PDB file of C-alpha atoms in Angstrom:
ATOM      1  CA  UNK C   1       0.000   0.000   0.000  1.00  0.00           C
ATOM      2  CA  UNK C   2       2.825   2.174   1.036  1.00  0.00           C
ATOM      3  CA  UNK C   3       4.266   1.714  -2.571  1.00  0.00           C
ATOM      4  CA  UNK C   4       1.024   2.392  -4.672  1.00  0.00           C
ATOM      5  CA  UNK C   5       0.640   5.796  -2.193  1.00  0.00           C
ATOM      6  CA  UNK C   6       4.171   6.617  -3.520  1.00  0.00           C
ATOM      7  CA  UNK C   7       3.854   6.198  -7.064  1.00  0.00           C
ATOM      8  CA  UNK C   8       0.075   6.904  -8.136  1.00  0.00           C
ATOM      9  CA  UNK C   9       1.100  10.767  -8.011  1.00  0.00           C
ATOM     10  CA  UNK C  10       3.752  10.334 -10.493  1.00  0.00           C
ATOM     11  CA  UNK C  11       1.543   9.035 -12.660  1.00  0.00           C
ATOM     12  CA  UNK C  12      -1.315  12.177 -12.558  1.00  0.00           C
ATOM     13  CA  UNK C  13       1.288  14.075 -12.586  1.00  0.00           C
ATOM     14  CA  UNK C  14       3.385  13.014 -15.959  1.00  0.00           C
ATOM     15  CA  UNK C  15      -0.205  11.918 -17.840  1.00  0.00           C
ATOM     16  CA  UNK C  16      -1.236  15.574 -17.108  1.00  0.00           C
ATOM     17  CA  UNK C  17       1.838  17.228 -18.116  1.00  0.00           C
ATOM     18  CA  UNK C  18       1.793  15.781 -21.666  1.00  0.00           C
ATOM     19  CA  UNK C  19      -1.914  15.813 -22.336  1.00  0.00           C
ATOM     20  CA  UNK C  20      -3.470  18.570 -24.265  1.00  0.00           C
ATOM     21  CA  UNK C  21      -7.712  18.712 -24.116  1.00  0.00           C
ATOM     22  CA  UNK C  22      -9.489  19.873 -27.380  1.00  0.00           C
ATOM     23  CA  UNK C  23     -13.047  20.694 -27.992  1.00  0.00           C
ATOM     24  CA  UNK C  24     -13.918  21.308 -31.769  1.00  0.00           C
ATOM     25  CA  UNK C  25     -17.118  22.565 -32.374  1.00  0.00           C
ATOM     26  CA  UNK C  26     -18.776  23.743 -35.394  1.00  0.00           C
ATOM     27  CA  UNK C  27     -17.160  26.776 -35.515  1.00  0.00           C
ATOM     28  CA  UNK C  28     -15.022  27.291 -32.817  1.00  0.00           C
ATOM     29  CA  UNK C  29     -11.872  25.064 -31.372  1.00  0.00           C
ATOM     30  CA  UNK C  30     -10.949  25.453 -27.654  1.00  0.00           C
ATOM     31  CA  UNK C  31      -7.845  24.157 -26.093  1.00  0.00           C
ATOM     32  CA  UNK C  32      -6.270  23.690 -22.861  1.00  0.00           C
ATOM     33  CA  UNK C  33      -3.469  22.150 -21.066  1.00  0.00           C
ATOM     34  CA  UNK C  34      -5.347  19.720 -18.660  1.00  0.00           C
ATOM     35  CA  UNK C  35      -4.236  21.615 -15.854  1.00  0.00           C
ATOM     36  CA  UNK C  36      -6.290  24.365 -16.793  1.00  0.00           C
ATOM     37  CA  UNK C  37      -9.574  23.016 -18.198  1.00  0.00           C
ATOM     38  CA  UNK C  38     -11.577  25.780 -17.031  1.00  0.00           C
ATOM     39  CA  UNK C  39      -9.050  28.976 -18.639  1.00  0.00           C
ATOM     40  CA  UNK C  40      -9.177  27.610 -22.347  1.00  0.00           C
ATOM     41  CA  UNK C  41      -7.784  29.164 -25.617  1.00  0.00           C
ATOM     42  CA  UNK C  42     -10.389  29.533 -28.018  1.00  0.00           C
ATOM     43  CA  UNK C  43     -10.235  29.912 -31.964  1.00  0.00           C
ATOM     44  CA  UNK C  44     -13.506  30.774 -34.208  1.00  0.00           C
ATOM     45  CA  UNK C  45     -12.389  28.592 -37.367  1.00  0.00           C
ATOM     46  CA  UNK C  46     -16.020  28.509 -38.908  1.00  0.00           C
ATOM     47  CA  UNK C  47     -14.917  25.020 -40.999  1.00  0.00           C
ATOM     48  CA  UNK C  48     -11.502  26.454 -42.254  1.00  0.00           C
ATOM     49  CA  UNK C  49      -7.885  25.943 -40.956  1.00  0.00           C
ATOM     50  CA  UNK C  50      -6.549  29.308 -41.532  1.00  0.00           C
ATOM     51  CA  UNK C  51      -5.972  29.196 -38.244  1.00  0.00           C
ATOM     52  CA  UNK C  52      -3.233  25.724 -38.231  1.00  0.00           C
ATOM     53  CA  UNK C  53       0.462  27.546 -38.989  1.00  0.00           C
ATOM     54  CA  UNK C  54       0.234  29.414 -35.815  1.00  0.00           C
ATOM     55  CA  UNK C  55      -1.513  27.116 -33.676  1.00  0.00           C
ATOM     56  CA  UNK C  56       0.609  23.850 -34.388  1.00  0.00           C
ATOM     57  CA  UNK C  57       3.814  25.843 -34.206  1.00  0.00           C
ATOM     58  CA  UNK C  58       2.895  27.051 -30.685  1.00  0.00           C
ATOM     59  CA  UNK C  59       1.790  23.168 -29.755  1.00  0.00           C
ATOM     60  CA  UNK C  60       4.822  21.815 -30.969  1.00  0.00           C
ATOM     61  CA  UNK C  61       6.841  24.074 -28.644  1.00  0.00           C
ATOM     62  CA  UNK C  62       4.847  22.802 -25.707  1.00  0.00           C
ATOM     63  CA  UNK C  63       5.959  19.417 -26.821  1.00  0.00           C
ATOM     64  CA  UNK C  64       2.269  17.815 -25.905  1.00  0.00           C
ATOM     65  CA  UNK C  65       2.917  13.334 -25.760  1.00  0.00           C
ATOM     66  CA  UNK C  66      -1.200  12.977 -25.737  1.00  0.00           C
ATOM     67  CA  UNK C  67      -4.267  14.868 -27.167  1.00  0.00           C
ATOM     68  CA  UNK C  68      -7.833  14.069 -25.715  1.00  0.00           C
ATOM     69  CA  UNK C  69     -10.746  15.527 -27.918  1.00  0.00           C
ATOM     70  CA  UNK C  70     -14.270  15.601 -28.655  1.00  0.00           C
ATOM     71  CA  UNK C  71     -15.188  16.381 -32.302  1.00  0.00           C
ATOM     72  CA  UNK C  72     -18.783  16.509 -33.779  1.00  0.00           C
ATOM     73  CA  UNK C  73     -18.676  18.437 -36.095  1.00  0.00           C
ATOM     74  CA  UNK C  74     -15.964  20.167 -38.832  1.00  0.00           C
ATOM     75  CA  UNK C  75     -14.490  17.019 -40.908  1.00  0.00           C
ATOM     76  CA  UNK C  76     -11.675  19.134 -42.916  1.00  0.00           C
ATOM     77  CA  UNK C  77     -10.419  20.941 -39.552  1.00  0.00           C
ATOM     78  CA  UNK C  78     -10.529  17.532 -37.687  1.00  0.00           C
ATOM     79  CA  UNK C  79      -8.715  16.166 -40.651  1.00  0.00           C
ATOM     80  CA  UNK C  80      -5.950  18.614 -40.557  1.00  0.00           C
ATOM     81  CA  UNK C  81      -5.559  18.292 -36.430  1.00  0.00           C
ATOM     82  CA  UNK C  82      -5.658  14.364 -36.843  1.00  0.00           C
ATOM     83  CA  UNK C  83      -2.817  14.808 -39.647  1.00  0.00           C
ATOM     84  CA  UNK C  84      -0.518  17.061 -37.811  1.00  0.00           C
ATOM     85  CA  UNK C  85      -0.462  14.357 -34.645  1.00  0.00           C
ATOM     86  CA  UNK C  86       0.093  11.725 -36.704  1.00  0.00           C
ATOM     87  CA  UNK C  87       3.139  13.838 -38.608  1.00  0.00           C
ATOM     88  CA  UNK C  88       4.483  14.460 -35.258  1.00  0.00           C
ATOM     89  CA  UNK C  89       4.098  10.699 -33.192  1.00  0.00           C
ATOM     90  CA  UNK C  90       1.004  12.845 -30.864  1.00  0.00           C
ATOM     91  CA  UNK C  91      -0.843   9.699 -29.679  1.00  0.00           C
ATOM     92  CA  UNK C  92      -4.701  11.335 -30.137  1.00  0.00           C
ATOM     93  CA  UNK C  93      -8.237  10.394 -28.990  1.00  0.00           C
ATOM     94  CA  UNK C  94     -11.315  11.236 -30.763  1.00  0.00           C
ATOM     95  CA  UNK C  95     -13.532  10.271 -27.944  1.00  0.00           C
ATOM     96  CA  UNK C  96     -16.559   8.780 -28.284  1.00  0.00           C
ATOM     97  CA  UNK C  97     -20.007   8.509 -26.248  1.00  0.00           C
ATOM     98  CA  UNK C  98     -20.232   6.012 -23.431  1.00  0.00           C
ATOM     99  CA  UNK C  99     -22.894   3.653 -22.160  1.00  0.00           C
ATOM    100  CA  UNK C 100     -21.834   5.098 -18.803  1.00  0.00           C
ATOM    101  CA  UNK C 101     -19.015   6.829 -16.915  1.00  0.00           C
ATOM    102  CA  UNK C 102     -17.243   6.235 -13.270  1.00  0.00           C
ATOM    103  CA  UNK C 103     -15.083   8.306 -12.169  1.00  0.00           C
ATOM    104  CA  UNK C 104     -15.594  11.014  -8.825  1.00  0.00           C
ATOM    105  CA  UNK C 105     -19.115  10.081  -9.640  1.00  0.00           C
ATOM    106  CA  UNK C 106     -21.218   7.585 -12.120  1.00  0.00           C
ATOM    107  CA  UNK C 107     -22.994   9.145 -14.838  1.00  0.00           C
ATOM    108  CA  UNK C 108     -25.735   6.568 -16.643  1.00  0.00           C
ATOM    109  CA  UNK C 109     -26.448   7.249 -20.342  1.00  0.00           C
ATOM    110  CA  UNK C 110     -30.110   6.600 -20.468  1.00  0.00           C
ATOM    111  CA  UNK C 111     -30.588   7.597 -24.444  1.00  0.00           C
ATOM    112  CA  UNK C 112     -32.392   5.061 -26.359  1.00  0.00           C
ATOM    113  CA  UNK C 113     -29.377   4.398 -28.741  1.00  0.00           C
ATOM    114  CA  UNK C 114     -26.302   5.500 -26.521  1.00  0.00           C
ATOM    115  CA  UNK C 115     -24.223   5.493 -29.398  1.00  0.00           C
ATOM    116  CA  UNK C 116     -26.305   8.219 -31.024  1.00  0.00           C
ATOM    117  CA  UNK C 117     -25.499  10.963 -28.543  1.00  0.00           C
ATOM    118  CA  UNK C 118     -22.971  13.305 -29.532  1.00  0.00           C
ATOM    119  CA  UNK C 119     -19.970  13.026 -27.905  1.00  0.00           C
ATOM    120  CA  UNK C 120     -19.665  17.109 -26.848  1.00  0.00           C
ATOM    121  CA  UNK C 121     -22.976  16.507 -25.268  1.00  0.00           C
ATOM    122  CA  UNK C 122     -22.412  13.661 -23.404  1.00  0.00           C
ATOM    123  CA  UNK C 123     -18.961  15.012 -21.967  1.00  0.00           C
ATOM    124  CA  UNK C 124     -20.396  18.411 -21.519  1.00  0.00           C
ATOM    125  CA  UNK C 125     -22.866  16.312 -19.208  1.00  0.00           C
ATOM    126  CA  UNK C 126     -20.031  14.651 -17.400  1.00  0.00           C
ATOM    127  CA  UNK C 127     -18.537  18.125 -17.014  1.00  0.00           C
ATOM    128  CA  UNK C 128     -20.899  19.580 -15.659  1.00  0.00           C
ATOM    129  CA  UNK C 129     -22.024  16.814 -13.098  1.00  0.00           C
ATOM    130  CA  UNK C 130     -17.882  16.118 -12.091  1.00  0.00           C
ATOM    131  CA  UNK C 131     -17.936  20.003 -11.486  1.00  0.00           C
ATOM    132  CA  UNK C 132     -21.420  19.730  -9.722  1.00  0.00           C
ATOM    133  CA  UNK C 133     -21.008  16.914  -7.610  1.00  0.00           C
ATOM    134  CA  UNK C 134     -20.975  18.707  -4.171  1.00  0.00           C
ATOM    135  CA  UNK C 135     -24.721  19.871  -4.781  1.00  0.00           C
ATOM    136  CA  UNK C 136     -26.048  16.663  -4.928  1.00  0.00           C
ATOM    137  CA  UNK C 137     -28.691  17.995  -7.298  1.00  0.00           C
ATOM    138  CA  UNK C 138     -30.362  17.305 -10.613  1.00  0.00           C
ATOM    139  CA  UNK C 139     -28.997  19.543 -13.377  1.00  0.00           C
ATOM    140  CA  UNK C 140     -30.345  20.847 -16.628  1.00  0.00           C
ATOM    141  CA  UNK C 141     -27.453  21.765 -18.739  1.00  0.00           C
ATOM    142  CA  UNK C 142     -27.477  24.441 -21.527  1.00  0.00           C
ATOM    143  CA  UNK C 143     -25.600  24.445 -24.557  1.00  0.00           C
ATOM    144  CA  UNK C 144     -26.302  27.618 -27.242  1.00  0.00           C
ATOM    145  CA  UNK C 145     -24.303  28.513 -30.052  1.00  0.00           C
ATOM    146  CA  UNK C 146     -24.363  26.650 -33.753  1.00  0.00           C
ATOM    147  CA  UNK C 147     -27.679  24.711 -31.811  1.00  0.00           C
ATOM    148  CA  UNK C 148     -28.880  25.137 -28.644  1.00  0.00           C
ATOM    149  CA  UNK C 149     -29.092  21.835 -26.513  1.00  0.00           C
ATOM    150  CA  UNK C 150     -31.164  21.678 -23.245  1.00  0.00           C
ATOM    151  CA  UNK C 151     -30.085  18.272 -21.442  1.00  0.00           C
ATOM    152  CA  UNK C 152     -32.056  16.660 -17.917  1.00  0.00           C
ATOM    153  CA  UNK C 153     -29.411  14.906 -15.981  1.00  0.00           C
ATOM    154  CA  UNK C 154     -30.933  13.379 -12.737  1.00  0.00           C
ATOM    155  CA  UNK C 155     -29.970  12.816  -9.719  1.00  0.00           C
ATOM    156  CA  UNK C 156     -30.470   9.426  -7.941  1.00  0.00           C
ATOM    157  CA  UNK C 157     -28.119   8.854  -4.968  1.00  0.00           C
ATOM    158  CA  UNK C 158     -24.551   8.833  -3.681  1.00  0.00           C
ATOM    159  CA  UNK C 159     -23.048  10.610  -6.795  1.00  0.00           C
ATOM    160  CA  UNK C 160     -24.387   8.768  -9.260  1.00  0.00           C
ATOM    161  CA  UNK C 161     -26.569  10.625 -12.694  1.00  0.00           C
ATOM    162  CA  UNK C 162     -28.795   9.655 -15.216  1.00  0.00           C
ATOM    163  CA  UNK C 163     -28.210  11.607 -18.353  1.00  0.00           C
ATOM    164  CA  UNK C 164     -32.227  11.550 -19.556  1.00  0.00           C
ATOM    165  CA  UNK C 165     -31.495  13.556 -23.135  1.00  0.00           C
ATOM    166  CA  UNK C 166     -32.884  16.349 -23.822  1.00  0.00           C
ATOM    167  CA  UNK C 167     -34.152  19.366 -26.707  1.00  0.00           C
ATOM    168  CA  UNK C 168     -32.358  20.644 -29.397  1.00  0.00           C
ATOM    169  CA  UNK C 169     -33.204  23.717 -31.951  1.00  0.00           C
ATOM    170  CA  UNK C 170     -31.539  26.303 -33.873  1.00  0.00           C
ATOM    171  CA  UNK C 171     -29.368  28.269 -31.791  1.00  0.00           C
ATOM    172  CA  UNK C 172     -30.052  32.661 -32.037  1.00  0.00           C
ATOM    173  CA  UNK C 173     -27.714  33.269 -34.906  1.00  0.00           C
ATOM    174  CA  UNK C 174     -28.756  30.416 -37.216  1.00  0.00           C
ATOM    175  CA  UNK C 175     -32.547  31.380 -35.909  1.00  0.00           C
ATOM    176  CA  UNK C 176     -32.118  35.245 -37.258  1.00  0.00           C
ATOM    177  CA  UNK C 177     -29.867  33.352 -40.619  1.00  0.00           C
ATOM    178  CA  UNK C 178     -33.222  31.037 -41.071  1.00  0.00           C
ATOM    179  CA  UNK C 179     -35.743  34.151 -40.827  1.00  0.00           C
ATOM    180  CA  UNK C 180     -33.426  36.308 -43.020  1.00  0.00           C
ATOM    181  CA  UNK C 181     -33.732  33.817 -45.671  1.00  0.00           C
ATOM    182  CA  UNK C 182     -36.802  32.920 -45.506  1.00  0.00           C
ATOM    183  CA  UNK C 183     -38.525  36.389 -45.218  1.00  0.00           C
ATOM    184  CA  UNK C 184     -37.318  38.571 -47.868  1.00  0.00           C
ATOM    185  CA  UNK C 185     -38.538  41.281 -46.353  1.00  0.00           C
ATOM    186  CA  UNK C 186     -36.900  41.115 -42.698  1.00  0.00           C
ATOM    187  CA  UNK C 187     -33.582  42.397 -44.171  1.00  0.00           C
ATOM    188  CA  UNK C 188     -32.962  44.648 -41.156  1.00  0.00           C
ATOM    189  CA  UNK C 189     -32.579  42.088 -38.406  1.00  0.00           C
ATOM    190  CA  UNK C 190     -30.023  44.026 -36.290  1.00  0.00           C
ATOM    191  CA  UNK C 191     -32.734  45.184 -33.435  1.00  0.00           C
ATOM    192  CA  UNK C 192     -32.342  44.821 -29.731  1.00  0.00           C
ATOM    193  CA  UNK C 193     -34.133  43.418 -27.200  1.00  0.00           C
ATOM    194  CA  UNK C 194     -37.046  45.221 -25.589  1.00  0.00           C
ATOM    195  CA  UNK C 195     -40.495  43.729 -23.440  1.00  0.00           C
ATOM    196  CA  UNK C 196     -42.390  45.476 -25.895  1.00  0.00           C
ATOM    197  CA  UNK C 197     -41.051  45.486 -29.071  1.00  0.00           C
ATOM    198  CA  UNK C 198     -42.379  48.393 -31.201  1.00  0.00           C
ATOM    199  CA  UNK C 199     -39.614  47.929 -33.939  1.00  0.00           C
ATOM    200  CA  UNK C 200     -39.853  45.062 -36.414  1.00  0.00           C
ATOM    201  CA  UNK C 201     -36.116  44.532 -36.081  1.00  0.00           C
ATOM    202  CA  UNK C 202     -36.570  44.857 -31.537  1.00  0.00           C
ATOM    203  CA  UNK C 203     -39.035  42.333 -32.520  1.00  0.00           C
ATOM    204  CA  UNK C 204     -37.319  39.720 -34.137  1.00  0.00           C
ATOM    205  CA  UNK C 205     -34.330  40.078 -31.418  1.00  0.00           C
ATOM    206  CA  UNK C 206     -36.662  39.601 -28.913  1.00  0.00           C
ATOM    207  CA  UNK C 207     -38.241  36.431 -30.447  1.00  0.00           C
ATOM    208  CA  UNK C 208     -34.968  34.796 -30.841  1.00  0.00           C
ATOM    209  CA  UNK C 209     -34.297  35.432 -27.331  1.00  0.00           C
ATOM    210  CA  UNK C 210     -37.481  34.669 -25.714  1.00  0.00           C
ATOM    211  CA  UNK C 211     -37.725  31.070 -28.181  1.00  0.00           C
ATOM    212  CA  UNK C 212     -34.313  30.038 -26.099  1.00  0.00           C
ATOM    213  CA  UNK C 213     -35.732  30.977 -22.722  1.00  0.00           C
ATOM    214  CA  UNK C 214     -38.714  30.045 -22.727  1.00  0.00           C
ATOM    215  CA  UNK C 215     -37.003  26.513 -24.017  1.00  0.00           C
ATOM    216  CA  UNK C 216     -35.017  26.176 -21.061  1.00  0.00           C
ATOM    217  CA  UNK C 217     -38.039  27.117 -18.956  1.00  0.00           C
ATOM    218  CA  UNK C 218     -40.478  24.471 -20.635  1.00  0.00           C
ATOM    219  CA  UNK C 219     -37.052  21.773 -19.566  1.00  0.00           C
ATOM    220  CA  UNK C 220     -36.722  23.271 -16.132  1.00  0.00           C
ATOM    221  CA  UNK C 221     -40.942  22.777 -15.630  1.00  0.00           C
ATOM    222  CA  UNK C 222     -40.797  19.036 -16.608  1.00  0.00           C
ATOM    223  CA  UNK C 223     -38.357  17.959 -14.351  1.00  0.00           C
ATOM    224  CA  UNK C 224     -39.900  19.728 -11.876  1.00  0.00           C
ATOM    225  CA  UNK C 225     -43.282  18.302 -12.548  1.00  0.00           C
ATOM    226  CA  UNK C 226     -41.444  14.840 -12.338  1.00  0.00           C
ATOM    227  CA  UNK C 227     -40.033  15.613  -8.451  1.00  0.00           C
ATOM    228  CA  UNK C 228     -36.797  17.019  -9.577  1.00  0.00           C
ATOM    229  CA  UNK C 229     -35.583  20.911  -9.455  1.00  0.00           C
ATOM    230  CA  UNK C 230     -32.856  21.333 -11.347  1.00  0.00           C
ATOM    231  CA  UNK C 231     -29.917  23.494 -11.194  1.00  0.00           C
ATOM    232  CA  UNK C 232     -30.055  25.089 -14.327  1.00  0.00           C
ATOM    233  CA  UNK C 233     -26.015  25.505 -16.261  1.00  0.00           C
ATOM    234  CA  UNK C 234     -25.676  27.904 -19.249  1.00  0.00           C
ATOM    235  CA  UNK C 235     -22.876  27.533 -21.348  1.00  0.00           C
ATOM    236  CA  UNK C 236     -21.272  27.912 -25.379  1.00  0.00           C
ATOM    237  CA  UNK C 237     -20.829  30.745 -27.407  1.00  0.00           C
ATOM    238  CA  UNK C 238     -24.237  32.422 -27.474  1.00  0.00           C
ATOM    239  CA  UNK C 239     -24.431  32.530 -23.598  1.00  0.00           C
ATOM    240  CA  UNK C 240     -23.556  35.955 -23.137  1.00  0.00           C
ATOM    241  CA  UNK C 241     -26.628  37.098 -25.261  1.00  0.00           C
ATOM    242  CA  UNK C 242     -29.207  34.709 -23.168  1.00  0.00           C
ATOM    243  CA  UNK C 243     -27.938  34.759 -19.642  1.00  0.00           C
ATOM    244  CA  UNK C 244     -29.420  38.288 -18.654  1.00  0.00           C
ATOM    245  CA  UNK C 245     -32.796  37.110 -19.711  1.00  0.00           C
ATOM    246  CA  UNK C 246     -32.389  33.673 -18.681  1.00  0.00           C
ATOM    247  CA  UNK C 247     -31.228  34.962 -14.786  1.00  0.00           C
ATOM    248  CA  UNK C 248     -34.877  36.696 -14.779  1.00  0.00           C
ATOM    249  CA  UNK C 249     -36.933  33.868 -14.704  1.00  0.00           C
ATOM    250  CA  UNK C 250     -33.797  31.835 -12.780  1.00  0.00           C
ATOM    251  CA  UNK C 251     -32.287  33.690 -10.148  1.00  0.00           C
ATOM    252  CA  UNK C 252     -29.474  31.120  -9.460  1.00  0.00           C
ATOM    253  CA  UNK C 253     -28.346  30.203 -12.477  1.00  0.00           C
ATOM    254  CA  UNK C 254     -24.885  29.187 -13.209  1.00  0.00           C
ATOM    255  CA  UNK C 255     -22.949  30.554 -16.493  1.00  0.00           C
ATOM    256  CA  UNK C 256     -20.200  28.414 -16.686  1.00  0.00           C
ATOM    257  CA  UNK C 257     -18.598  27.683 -20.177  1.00  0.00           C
ATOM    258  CA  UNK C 258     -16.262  24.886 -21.148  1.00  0.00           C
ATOM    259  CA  UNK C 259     -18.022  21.858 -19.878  1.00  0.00           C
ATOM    260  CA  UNK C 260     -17.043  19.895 -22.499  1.00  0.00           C
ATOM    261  CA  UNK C 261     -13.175  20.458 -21.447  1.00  0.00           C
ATOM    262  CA  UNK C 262     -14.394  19.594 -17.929  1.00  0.00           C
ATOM    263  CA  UNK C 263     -15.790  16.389 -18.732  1.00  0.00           C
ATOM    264  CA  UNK C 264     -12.562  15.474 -20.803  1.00  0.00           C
ATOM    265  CA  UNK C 265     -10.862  16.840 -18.110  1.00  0.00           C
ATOM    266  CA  UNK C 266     -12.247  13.893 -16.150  1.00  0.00           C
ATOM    267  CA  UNK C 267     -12.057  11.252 -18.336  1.00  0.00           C
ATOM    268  CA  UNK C 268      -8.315  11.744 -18.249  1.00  0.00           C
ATOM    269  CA  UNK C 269      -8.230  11.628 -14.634  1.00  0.00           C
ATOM    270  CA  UNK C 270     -10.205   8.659 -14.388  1.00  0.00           C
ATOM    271  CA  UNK C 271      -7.437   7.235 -17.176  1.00  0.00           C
ATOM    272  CA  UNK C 272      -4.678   8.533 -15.405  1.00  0.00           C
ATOM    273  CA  UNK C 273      -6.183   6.620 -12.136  1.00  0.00           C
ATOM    274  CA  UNK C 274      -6.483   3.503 -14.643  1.00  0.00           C
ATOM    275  CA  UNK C 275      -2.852   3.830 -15.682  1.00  0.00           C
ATOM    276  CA  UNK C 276      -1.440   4.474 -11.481  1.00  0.00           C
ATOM    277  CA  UNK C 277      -3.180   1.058 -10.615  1.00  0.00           C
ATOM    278  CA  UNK C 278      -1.815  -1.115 -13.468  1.00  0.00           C
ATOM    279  CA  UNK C 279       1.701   0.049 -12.520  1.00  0.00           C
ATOM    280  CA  UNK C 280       1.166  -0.871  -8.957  1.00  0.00           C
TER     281      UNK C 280
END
């Protein structure tokens, strides 16, 4: 015992120097050293890799051994990323959704076809229960940018989840792109938000914001109609616009972004943990 106390830390320690996190999104890519999973880098990429000069020659001057990342989305910037680890012996990990995970807690994947569930939403779900855990609460866990995902995660007992799915729609940019193009004649779309809109333009703003509250709100009443009350979680790159609306109708609700990185934050801890007791 005295020997695996000695040695497990070595092991946290050197997989976590060497391992880089990545979550690629639609059209953003955020990064972090897995020290840091909650202070990411973050580059809007939009599909290209204009982006890959810079950004690979700073990477290979950190020297990373391992790269953990969740990928749903952008095929040619994937390609490039998978390309440049390979050119440079990076061992790499396209992760993929679970049936369940166990690490600081158990999370159960409860989706009719497990395998179906996108991979950033099932480790933005692990995020956000790993950085949850203390609460010992059911959480419903935003996600609003390209889409917006609403996601039910209950709460049984003694740490461990069920990830129950959830809603997804168009998220408030690709809503205004969607009305833009399909009504000709709402080519002003640059309004604001206002409780009474007397501006076509306020109007629309305030439509697309109010559709992605009043989402969350619909989620939030379910759960609560089942016997759960849910802390609500608000994260991705449309957030910002959202959260002063959303924190009307939810007083305590938490705005924290890069769940995702926090859930493949965890997996590597719970493979670092994997690696410490094989060596012992």
């Amino acid at each position: 015992a005295a020997v695996l106390l000695a040695r497990r830390p070595f092991f946290l320690e050197l997989f976590s120097m060497t391992t880089l996190l990545i979550d690629l999104g639609n059209t953003a890519l955020k990064w972090t050293p897995i020290e840091e999973p909650d202070n990411p880098h973050t580059i809007i990429h939009k599909g290209s890799t204009h982006f890959k000069e810079e950004l690979y020659d700073l990477w290979l001057n950190m020297r990373p051994k391992r790269i953990i990342g969740c990928t749903v989305a952008a095929p040619v910037v994937a390609f490039s990323l998978t390309k440049f680890f390979n050119d440079h012996g990076i061992r790499w990990n396209w992760v993929r959704t679970q049936p369940s995970f166990h690490g600081r807690m158990t999370l159960n994947n409860c989706y009719e076809n497990p395998g179906q569930l996108g991979a950033d939403r099932w480790y933005a779900a692990v995020g956000a229960a790993d950085a949850m855990l203390e609460e010992r609460r059911s959480l419903l866990v935003v996600h609003t940018g390209t889409a917006t995902t609403v996601d039910s995660i209950l709460y049984r007992e003694s740490g461990v989840y069920d990830f129950m799915g959830g809603r997804i729609t168009l998220g408030p940019t690709l809503m205004k792109t969607f009305l833009t193009k399909g009504i000709p004649s709402l080519t002003d779309l640059d309004g604001a938000y206002d409780a009474l809109p007397r501006s076509t333009r306020d109007a629309v703003m305030t439509g697309i914001i109010d559709a992605q509250v009043g989402l969350i709100l619909r989620a939030r009443s379910v759960m609560r109609r089942q016997g759960f009350d849910p802390k609500v979680l608000l994260a991705g790159g449309s957030a910002k616009f959202i959260a002063p609306y959303l924190q009307e109708e939810v007083p305590d609700l938490i705005v924290k972004h890069n769940l995702v990185l926090r859930g493949l934050s965890a997996l590597a801890g719970q493979q670092a943990e994997g690696l410490g007791r094989e060596d012992a």
